mmCIF file of C-alpha atoms and ligand atoms in Angstrom:
data_model
loop_
_atom_site.group_PDB
_atom_site.id
_atom_site.type_symbol
_atom_site.label_atom_id
_atom_site.label_comp_id
_atom_site.label_asym_id
_atom_site.label_seq_id
_atom_site.Cartn_x
_atom_site.Cartn_y
_atom_site.Cartn_z
ATOM 1 C CA MET E 1313 0.101 0.043 -0.042
ATOM 2 C CA PHE E 1314 1.363 3.497 -0.929
ATOM 3 C CA ILE E 1315 0.049 6.382 1.005
ATOM 4 C CA ARG E 1316 0.437 9.993 -0.174
ATOM 5 C CA ASP E 1317 -1.129 13.406 0.339
ATOM 6 C CA ALA E 1318 -4.187 13.680 -1.814
ATOM 7 C CA THR E 1319 -4.154 16.384 -4.684
ATOM 8 C CA GLN E 1320 -7.117 18.134 -6.248
ATOM 9 C CA ALA E 1321 -6.796 15.677 -9.280
ATOM 10 C CA ASP E 1322 -7.813 12.899 -6.726
ATOM 11 C CA LEU E 1323 -11.027 14.556 -5.934
ATOM 12 C CA PRO E 1324 -13.315 12.719 -8.343
ATOM 13 C CA THR E 1325 -12.001 9.460 -7.061
ATOM 14 C CA ILE E 1326 -12.322 10.568 -3.493
ATOM 15 C CA VAL E 1327 -16.017 11.570 -4.108
ATOM 16 C CA GLU E 1328 -16.622 8.232 -5.853
ATOM 17 C CA ILE E 1329 -15.070 6.275 -2.782
ATOM 18 C CA TYR E 1330 -17.178 8.338 -0.450
ATOM 19 C CA ASN E 1331 -20.351 7.763 -2.374
ATOM 20 C CA GLN E 1332 -19.923 3.991 -2.515
ATOM 21 C CA SER E 1333 -20.321 4.078 1.310
ATOM 22 C CA ILE E 1334 -23.759 5.767 1.348
ATOM 23 C CA PRO E 1335 -25.953 2.799 0.230
ATOM 24 C CA ALA E 1336 -24.695 0.429 2.991
ATOM 25 C CA GLY E 1337 -26.171 3.128 5.462
ATOM 26 C CA TRP E 1338 -23.559 2.389 8.257
ATOM 27 C CA SER E 1339 -20.876 5.000 7.727
ATOM 28 C CA THR E 1340 -21.702 8.493 6.472
ATOM 29 C CA ALA E 1341 -24.578 10.579 7.576
ATOM 30 C CA ASP E 1342 -25.090 11.625 3.953
ATOM 31 C CA THR E 1343 -28.082 9.938 2.305
ATOM 32 C CA LYS E 1344 -27.630 11.026 -1.211
ATOM 33 C CA PRO E 1345 -24.421 11.007 -3.506
ATOM 34 C CA ILE E 1346 -22.286 14.069 -3.179
ATOM 35 C CA THR E 1347 -20.600 15.763 -6.181
ATOM 36 C CA VAL E 1348 -17.075 16.987 -6.913
ATOM 37 C CA ASP E 1349 -18.363 20.658 -6.863
ATOM 38 C CA ASP E 1350 -20.123 20.009 -3.404
ATOM 39 C CA ARG E 1351 -16.573 19.050 -2.065
ATOM 40 C CA LEU E 1352 -14.172 21.446 -3.733
ATOM 41 C CA GLU E 1353 -14.234 24.056 -0.843
ATOM 42 C CA TRP E 1354 -14.022 21.172 1.577
ATOM 43 C CA PHE E 1355 -11.058 19.729 -0.116
ATOM 44 C CA ARG E 1356 -9.090 23.046 -0.253
ATOM 45 C CA LYS E 1357 -9.204 23.652 3.540
ATOM 46 C CA PHE E 1358 -7.073 20.487 4.182
ATOM 47 C CA GLU E 1359 -3.633 21.313 5.216
ATOM 48 C CA PRO E 1360 -0.807 18.625 4.704
ATOM 49 C CA SER E 1361 1.017 19.839 8.016
ATOM 50 C CA LYS E 1362 -1.921 19.961 10.224
ATOM 51 C CA ARG E 1363 -5.158 18.418 8.849
ATOM 52 C CA PRO E 1364 -4.106 16.270 5.875
ATOM 53 C CA ILE E 1365 -6.139 14.155 3.503
ATOM 54 C CA TRP E 1366 -4.368 11.101 2.160
ATOM 55 C CA VAL E 1367 -5.110 8.449 -0.481
ATOM 56 C CA ALA E 1368 -3.861 4.884 -0.336
ATOM 57 C CA GLU E 1369 -2.938 3.214 -3.513
ATOM 58 C CA VAL E 1370 -3.012 -0.477 -3.936
ATOM 59 C CA ASP E 1371 -1.460 -1.732 -7.278
ATOM 60 C CA GLY E 1372 -1.424 1.844 -8.604
ATOM 61 C CA GLN E 1373 -5.211 2.402 -8.070
ATOM 62 C CA VAL E 1374 -6.586 4.614 -5.336
ATOM 63 C CA ALA E 1375 -8.242 2.194 -2.970
ATOM 64 C CA ALA E 1376 -8.911 4.222 0.187
ATOM 65 C CA ILE E 1377 -9.067 7.827 1.493
ATOM 66 C CA THR E 1378 -8.496 9.054 5.110
ATOM 67 C CA TYR E 1379 -8.312 12.550 6.466
ATOM 68 C CA LEU E 1380 -8.245 14.370 9.777
ATOM 69 C CA SER E 1381 -10.728 17.076 10.605
ATOM 70 C CA SER E 1382 -10.679 19.757 13.306
ATOM 71 C CA PHE E 1383 -12.976 19.127 16.232
ATOM 72 C CA TYR E 1384 -15.701 21.607 17.234
ATOM 73 C CA GLY E 1385 -15.364 23.970 14.242
ATOM 74 C CA GLY E 1386 -11.594 24.129 14.780
ATOM 75 C CA ARG E 1387 -11.550 26.328 18.060
ATOM 76 C CA PRO E 1388 -8.053 26.856 19.236
ATOM 77 C CA ALA E 1389 -8.567 24.928 22.519
ATOM 78 C CA TYR E 1390 -9.067 21.814 20.398
ATOM 79 C CA ASP E 1391 -5.880 22.338 18.190
ATOM 80 C CA ALA E 1392 -4.552 18.955 19.466
ATOM 81 C CA THR E 1393 -7.616 17.027 18.869
ATOM 82 C CA ALA E 1394 -8.684 15.781 15.380
ATOM 83 C CA GLU E 1395 -11.277 13.350 14.089
ATOM 84 C CA VAL E 1396 -9.990 10.532 11.681
ATOM 85 C CA SER E 1397 -12.343 9.546 8.969
ATOM 86 C CA LEU E 1398 -11.638 6.551 6.702
ATOM 87 C CA TYR E 1399 -13.368 5.316 3.603
ATOM 88 C CA ILE E 1400 -12.297 2.140 1.689
ATOM 89 C CA ALA E 1401 -13.574 1.530 -1.887
ATOM 90 C CA THR E 1402 -15.982 -1.252 -1.681
ATOM 91 C CA ALA E 1403 -13.936 -3.513 -3.843
ATOM 92 C CA TYR E 1404 -10.998 -3.268 -1.381
ATOM 93 C CA GLN E 1405 -12.976 -3.732 1.718
ATOM 94 C CA ARG E 1406 -12.285 -6.622 4.286
ATOM 95 C CA ARG E 1407 -8.686 -7.064 3.283
ATOM 96 C CA GLY E 1408 -7.156 -5.482 6.346
ATOM 97 C CA ILE E 1409 -6.681 -2.058 4.496
ATOM 98 C CA GLY E 1410 -8.924 -0.129 7.020
ATOM 99 C CA ARG E 1411 -6.969 -1.351 10.186
ATOM 100 C CA GLN E 1412 -3.533 -0.891 8.425
ATOM 101 C CA LEU E 1413 -4.509 2.658 7.322
ATOM 102 C CA LYS E 1414 -5.773 3.796 10.512
ATOM 103 C CA GLN E 1415 -2.700 2.568 12.289
ATOM 104 C CA TRP E 1416 -0.637 4.575 9.815
ATOM 105 C CA VAL E 1417 -2.704 7.633 10.566
ATOM 106 C CA ILE E 1418 -2.026 7.143 14.371
ATOM 107 C CA GLU E 1419 1.784 6.954 13.664
ATOM 108 C CA GLN E 1420 1.405 10.408 11.778
ATOM 109 C CA CYS E 1421 -0.276 12.148 14.636
ATOM 110 C CA PRO E 1422 2.819 13.304 16.579
ATOM 111 C CA ARG E 1423 4.268 15.274 13.717
ATOM 112 C CA LEU E 1424 0.911 16.767 13.152
ATOM 113 C CA GLY E 1425 0.574 17.925 16.602
ATOM 114 C CA VAL E 1426 -2.419 15.706 17.450
ATOM 115 C CA THR E 1427 -2.505 14.089 20.845
ATOM 116 C CA THR E 1428 -6.218 13.110 20.918
ATOM 117 C CA LEU E 1429 -7.577 11.195 17.875
ATOM 118 C CA LEU E 1430 -11.308 10.847 17.718
ATOM 119 C CA SER E 1431 -13.332 8.304 15.842
ATOM 120 C CA MET E 1432 -17.007 8.896 15.532
ATOM 121 C CA HIS E 1433 -19.208 6.144 14.078
ATOM 122 C CA PHE E 1434 -22.696 4.875 13.996
ATOM 123 C CA ASP E 1435 -23.219 2.264 16.798
ATOM 124 C CA HIS E 1436 -23.992 -0.438 13.860
ATOM 125 C CA ASN E 1437 -20.704 0.166 12.155
ATOM 126 C CA GLU E 1438 -19.110 -3.213 13.469
ATOM 127 C CA ALA E 1439 -15.817 -2.938 11.236
ATOM 128 C CA THR E 1440 -15.031 0.484 12.742
ATOM 129 C CA ARG E 1441 -15.757 -0.774 16.259
ATOM 130 C CA ARG E 1442 -13.440 -3.731 15.843
ATOM 131 C CA ILE E 1443 -10.642 -1.713 14.314
ATOM 132 C CA ASN E 1444 -10.796 0.852 17.069
ATOM 133 C CA GLU E 1445 -10.966 -1.666 19.795
ATOM 134 C CA SER E 1446 -7.767 -3.351 18.411
ATOM 135 C CA LEU E 1447 -5.837 -0.150 18.168
ATOM 136 C CA GLY E 1448 -6.502 1.035 21.596
ATOM 137 C CA PHE E 1449 -9.267 3.576 21.088
ATOM 138 C CA GLN E 1450 -11.641 3.881 24.166
ATOM 139 C CA GLN E 1451 -15.304 4.716 23.990
ATOM 140 C CA LEU E 1452 -16.047 8.160 25.686
ATOM 141 C CA GLY E 1453 -19.564 8.612 24.530
ATOM 142 C CA HIS E 1454 -22.598 6.985 22.984
ATOM 143 C CA LEU E 1455 -25.247 9.376 21.692
ATOM 144 C CA THR E 1456 -28.138 6.954 21.353
ATOM 145 C CA GLU E 1457 -30.895 7.342 18.629
ATOM 146 C CA ILE E 1458 -29.405 10.539 17.417
ATOM 147 C CA ALA E 1459 -29.698 9.987 13.704
ATOM 148 C CA VAL E 1460 -32.302 8.374 11.283
ATOM 149 C CA VAL E 1461 -30.611 6.392 8.379
ATOM 150 C CA GLN E 1462 -32.568 4.551 5.827
ATOM 151 C CA GLY E 1463 -35.493 4.624 8.187
ATOM 152 C CA HIS E 1464 -33.776 3.313 11.281
ATOM 153 C CA LYS E 1465 -32.820 5.292 14.393
ATOM 154 C CA ARG E 1466 -29.036 5.041 14.856
ATOM 155 C CA GLY E 1467 -26.555 6.077 17.591
ATOM 156 C CA LEU E 1468 -23.167 7.679 17.404
ATOM 157 C CA VAL E 1469 -20.248 6.162 19.179
ATOM 158 C CA ILE E 1470 -17.422 8.684 19.978
ATOM 159 C CA SER E 1471 -14.064 7.006 20.822
ATOM 160 C CA ALA E 1472 -10.806 8.554 21.381
ATOM 161 C CA LEU E 1473 -6.981 7.453 21.369
ATOM 162 C CA ARG E 1474 -4.599 9.431 23.383
ATOM 163 C CA ILE E 1475 -1.150 9.643 21.731
ATOM 164 C CA PRO E 1476 1.837 10.849 23.416
ATOM 165 C CA PRO E 1477 3.446 13.647 21.578
ATOM 166 C CA THR E 1478 6.921 12.015 21.544
ATOM 167 C CA THR E 1479 6.023 8.487 20.119
ATOM 168 C CA GLY E 1480 5.105 7.275 16.635
ATOM 169 C CA ALA E 1481 6.642 8.222 13.286
ATOM 170 C CA GLN E 1482 8.417 11.638 13.216
HETATM 171 C C1 LIG I 2183 -15.301 0.610 7.986
HETATM 172 C C2 LIG I 2183 -14.190 0.347 7.012
HETATM 173 C C3 LIG I 2183 -13.067 1.469 7.048
HETATM 174 C C4 LIG I 2183 -13.355 -0.929 7.382
HETATM 175 O O1 LIG I 2183 -12.262 -1.100 6.496
HETATM 176 P P1 LIG I 2183 -11.858 -2.555 5.946
HETATM 177 O O2 LIG I 2183 -10.597 -2.490 5.282
HETATM 178 O O3 LIG I 2183 -13.021 -3.106 5.231
HETATM 179 O O4 LIG I 2183 -11.667 -3.411 7.324
HETATM 180 P P2 LIG I 2183 -10.657 -4.493 7.792
HETATM 181 O O5 LIG I 2183 -10.545 -5.412 6.673
HETATM 182 O O6 LIG I 2183 -9.363 -3.706 8.255
HETATM 183 O O7 LIG I 2183 -11.442 -5.302 8.923
HETATM 184 C C5 LIG I 2183 -11.337 -4.834 10.311
HETATM 185 C C6 LIG I 2183 -12.449 -5.755 10.952
HETATM 186 O O8 LIG I 2183 -13.742 -5.434 10.716
HETATM 187 C C7 LIG I 2183 -14.341 -6.590 10.239
HETATM 188 N N1 LIG I 2183 -15.188 -6.127 9.118
HETATM 189 C C8 LIG I 2183 -14.912 -5.624 7.929
HETATM 190 N N2 LIG I 2183 -16.013 -5.274 7.126
HETATM 191 C C9 LIG I 2183 -17.130 -5.693 7.962
HETATM 192 C C10 LIG I 2183 -18.482 -5.709 7.800
HETATM 193 N N3 LIG I 2183 -18.986 -5.266 6.672
HETATM 194 N N4 LIG I 2183 -19.250 -6.223 8.762
HETATM 195 C C11 LIG I 2183 -18.706 -6.617 9.844
HETATM 196 N N5 LIG I 2183 -17.305 -6.746 10.209
HETATM 197 C C12 LIG I 2183 -16.583 -6.132 9.173
HETATM 198 C C13 LIG I 2183 -13.293 -7.561 9.693
HETATM 199 O O9 LIG I 2183 -13.702 -8.808 9.653
HETATM 200 C C14 LIG I 2183 -12.194 -7.296 10.648
HETATM 201 O O10 LIG I 2183 -12.413 -7.976 11.922
HETATM 202 P P3 LIG I 2183 -11.402 -8.547 12.980
HETATM 203 O O11 LIG I 2183 -11.296 -7.381 13.969
HETATM 204 O O12 LIG I 2183 -12.003 -9.788 13.508
HETATM 205 O O13 LIG I 2183 -10.008 -8.809 12.098
HETATM 206 C C15 LIG I 2183 -14.642 0.180 5.523
HETATM 207 O O14 LIG I 2183 -15.506 -0.944 5.568
HETATM 208 C C16 LIG I 2183 -15.335 1.332 4.829
HETATM 209 O O15 LIG I 2183 -14.590 2.136 4.445
HETATM 210 N N6 LIG I 2183 -16.576 1.505 5.219
HETATM 211 C C17 LIG I 2183 -17.393 2.529 4.779
HETATM 212 C C18 LIG I 2183 -16.933 3.932 5.270
HETATM 213 C C19 LIG I 2183 -17.002 3.706 6.886
HETATM 214 O O16 LIG I 2183 -17.622 3.161 7.695
HETATM 215 N N7 LIG I 2183 -15.986 4.581 7.428
HETATM 216 C C20 LIG I 2183 -15.760 4.728 8.899
HETATM 217 C C21 LIG I 2183 -16.408 5.825 9.425
HETATM 218 S S1 LIG I 2183 -15.485 7.367 8.927
#
């Protein structure tokens, strides 16, 4: 797996991979496909040195995307806290890429100044629950029945991993 900063040329693929996750109804809170235009401004706000967006290539194809978002609108008190998001193209799921990529993101956190990595996911997202548990995330919150996805009430689990600033890849 080759992981690199995403460029704007990757945006159509990023949007495609994101849209692939909508029908399953267990990851994103979007219910309709998004477009490249919808995401242009969003994409331009990423900063490789602080809040990056990466793509992971497998055999030369972009197979996954992952990015860090600021918490609570990016207010300064939360500078060292970021939320990680991860989307694996459907054809590449269940091959261990999700776990491997999240581990890699954790290793990047010290150089990005992130000491609390948040993961927020619907409470029926079994794959994310398993990945987080195995990587040492701790569940801090569970907002029950807070969303309606495809007609079902779903809760949101908030988990966190504390990352000492001096460990991991520098
Ligand atoms: C969630 C997601 C990132 C997992 O990535 P992945 O590469 O498919 O997962 P892995 O192959 O690393 O599997 C991790 C574990 O989850 C399990 N798993 C994977 N897909 C699963 C599924 N659909 N249902 C139940 N368990 C699943 C695996 O069996 C594995 O279990 P283990 O702990 O026993 O080894 C991926 O399915 C995805 O992109 N989903 C859509 C977007 C999303 O939900 N993102 C997370 C919220 S931002």
